[in-house]
CSV table of C-alpha atoms in Angstrom, one decimal:
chain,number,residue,atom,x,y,z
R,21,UNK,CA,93.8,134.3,-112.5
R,22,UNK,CA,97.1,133.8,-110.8
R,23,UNK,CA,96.8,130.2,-111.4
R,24,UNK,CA,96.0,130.3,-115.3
R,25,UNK,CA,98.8,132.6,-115.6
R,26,UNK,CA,100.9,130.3,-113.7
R,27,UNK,CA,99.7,127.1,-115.9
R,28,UNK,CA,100.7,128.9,-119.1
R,29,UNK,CA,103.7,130.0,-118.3
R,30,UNK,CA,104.7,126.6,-117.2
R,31,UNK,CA,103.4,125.1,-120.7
R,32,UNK,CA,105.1,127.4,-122.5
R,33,UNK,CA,108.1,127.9,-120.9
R,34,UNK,CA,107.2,131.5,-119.6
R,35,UNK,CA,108.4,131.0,-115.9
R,36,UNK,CA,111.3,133.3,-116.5
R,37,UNK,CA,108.4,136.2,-117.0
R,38,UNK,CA,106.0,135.3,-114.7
R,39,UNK,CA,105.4,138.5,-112.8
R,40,UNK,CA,105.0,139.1,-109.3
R,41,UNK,CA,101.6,137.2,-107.5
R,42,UNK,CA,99.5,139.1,-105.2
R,43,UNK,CA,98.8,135.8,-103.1
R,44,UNK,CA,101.4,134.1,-100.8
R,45,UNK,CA,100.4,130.6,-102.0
R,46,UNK,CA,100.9,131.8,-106.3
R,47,UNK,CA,103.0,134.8,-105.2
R,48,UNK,CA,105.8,131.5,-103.9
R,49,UNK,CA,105.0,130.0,-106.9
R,50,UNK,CA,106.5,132.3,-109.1
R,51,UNK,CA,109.0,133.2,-107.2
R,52,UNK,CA,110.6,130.0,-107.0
R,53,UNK,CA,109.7,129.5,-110.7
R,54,UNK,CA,111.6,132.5,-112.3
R,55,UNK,CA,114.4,131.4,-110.0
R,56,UNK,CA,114.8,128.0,-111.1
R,57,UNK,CA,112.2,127.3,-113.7
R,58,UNK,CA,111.7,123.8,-113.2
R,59,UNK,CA,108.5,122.8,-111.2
R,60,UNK,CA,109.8,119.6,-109.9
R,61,UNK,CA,112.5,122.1,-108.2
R,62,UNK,CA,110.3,123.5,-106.1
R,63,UNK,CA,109.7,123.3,-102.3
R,64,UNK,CA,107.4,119.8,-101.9
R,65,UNK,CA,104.6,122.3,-99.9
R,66,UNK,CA,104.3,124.1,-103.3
R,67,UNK,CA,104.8,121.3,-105.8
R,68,UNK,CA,101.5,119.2,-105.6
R,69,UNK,CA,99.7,121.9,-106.1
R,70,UNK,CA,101.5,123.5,-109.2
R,71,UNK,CA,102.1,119.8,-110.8
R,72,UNK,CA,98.5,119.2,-111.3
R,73,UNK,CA,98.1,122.6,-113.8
R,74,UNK,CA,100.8,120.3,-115.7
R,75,UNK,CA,97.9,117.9,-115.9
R,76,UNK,CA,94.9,120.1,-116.9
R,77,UNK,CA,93.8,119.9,-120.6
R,78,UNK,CA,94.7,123.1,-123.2
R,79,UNK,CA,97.7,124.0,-124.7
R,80,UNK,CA,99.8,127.0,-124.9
R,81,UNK,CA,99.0,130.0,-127.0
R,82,UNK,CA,100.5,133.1,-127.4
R,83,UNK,CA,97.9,135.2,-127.6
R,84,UNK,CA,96.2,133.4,-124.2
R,85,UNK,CA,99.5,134.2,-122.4
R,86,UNK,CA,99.8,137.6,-123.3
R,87,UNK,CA,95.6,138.1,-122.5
R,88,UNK,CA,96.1,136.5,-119.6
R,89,UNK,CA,98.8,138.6,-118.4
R,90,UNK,CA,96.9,141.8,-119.1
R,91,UNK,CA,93.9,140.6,-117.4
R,92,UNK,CA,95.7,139.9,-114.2
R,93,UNK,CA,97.7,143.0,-114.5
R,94,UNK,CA,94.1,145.0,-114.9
R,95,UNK,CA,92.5,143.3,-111.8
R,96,UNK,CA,95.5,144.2,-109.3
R,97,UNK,CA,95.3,148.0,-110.8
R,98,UNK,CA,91.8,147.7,-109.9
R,99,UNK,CA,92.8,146.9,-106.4
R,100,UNK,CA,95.1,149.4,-105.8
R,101,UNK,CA,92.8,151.9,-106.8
R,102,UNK,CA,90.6,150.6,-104.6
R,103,UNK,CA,92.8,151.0,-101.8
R,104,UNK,CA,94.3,154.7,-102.5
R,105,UNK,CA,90.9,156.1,-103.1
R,106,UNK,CA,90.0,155.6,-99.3
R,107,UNK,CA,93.9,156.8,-98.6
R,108,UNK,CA,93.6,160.0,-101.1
R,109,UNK,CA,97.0,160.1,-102.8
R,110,UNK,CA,95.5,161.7,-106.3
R,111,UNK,CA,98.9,161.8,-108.5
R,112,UNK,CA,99.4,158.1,-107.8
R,113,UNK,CA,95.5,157.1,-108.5
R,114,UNK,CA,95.4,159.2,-111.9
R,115,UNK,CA,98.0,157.5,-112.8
R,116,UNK,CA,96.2,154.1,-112.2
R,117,UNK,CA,93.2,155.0,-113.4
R,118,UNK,CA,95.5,156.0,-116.7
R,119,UNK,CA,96.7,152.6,-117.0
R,120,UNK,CA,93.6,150.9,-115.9
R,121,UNK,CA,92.3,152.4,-119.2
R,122,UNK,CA,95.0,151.5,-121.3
R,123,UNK,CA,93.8,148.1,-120.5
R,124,UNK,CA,90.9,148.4,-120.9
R,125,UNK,CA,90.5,150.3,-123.8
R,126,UNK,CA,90.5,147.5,-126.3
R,127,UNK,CA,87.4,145.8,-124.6
């Protein structure tokens, strides 16, 4: 998911809002991308890689970009509520689990 989001922002012109990636690989990525927005800026181990979502078919929509960040926003609240129900901190997972249904809701 980190990659689609990754791909749309970059053709749409969304690196400036690309949010924060779980994975060191993407996590760089978009980092380096909301610093300097160009992808031929970045660091040659991270460039290949990124260059070829230039290359993929599709286009740009709106409505993908703002699904897409939802989605990827729903999956890392998943995780972390994962993780704090085997730690037990209840204010901090009810309010999770609030906003994991406020993404899901519409579904």
């Amino acid at each position: 998911m980190e990659e689609y989001v990754i791909e749309l922002a970059l053709k749409g012109g969304k690196t400036g809002e690309l949010p924060e990636m779980k994975t060191d690989f993407w996590g760089r990525v978009a980092e380096e991308l909301v610093k300097n927005g160009d992808p031929r800026k970045l660091p040659e181990e991270l460039r290949e890689k990124t260059q070829i979502l230039l290359l993929k078919e599709g286009e740009f929509e709106e409505k993908g970009w703002a699904t897409a960040l939802r989605e990827l926003e729903e999956i890392e609240v998943r995780e972390e509520i994962k993780g704090l129900s085997n730690e037990g901190d209840e204010n901090q997972l009810r309010g999770l689990i609030k906003r994991l249904s406020e993404l899901t809701k519409d579904k």
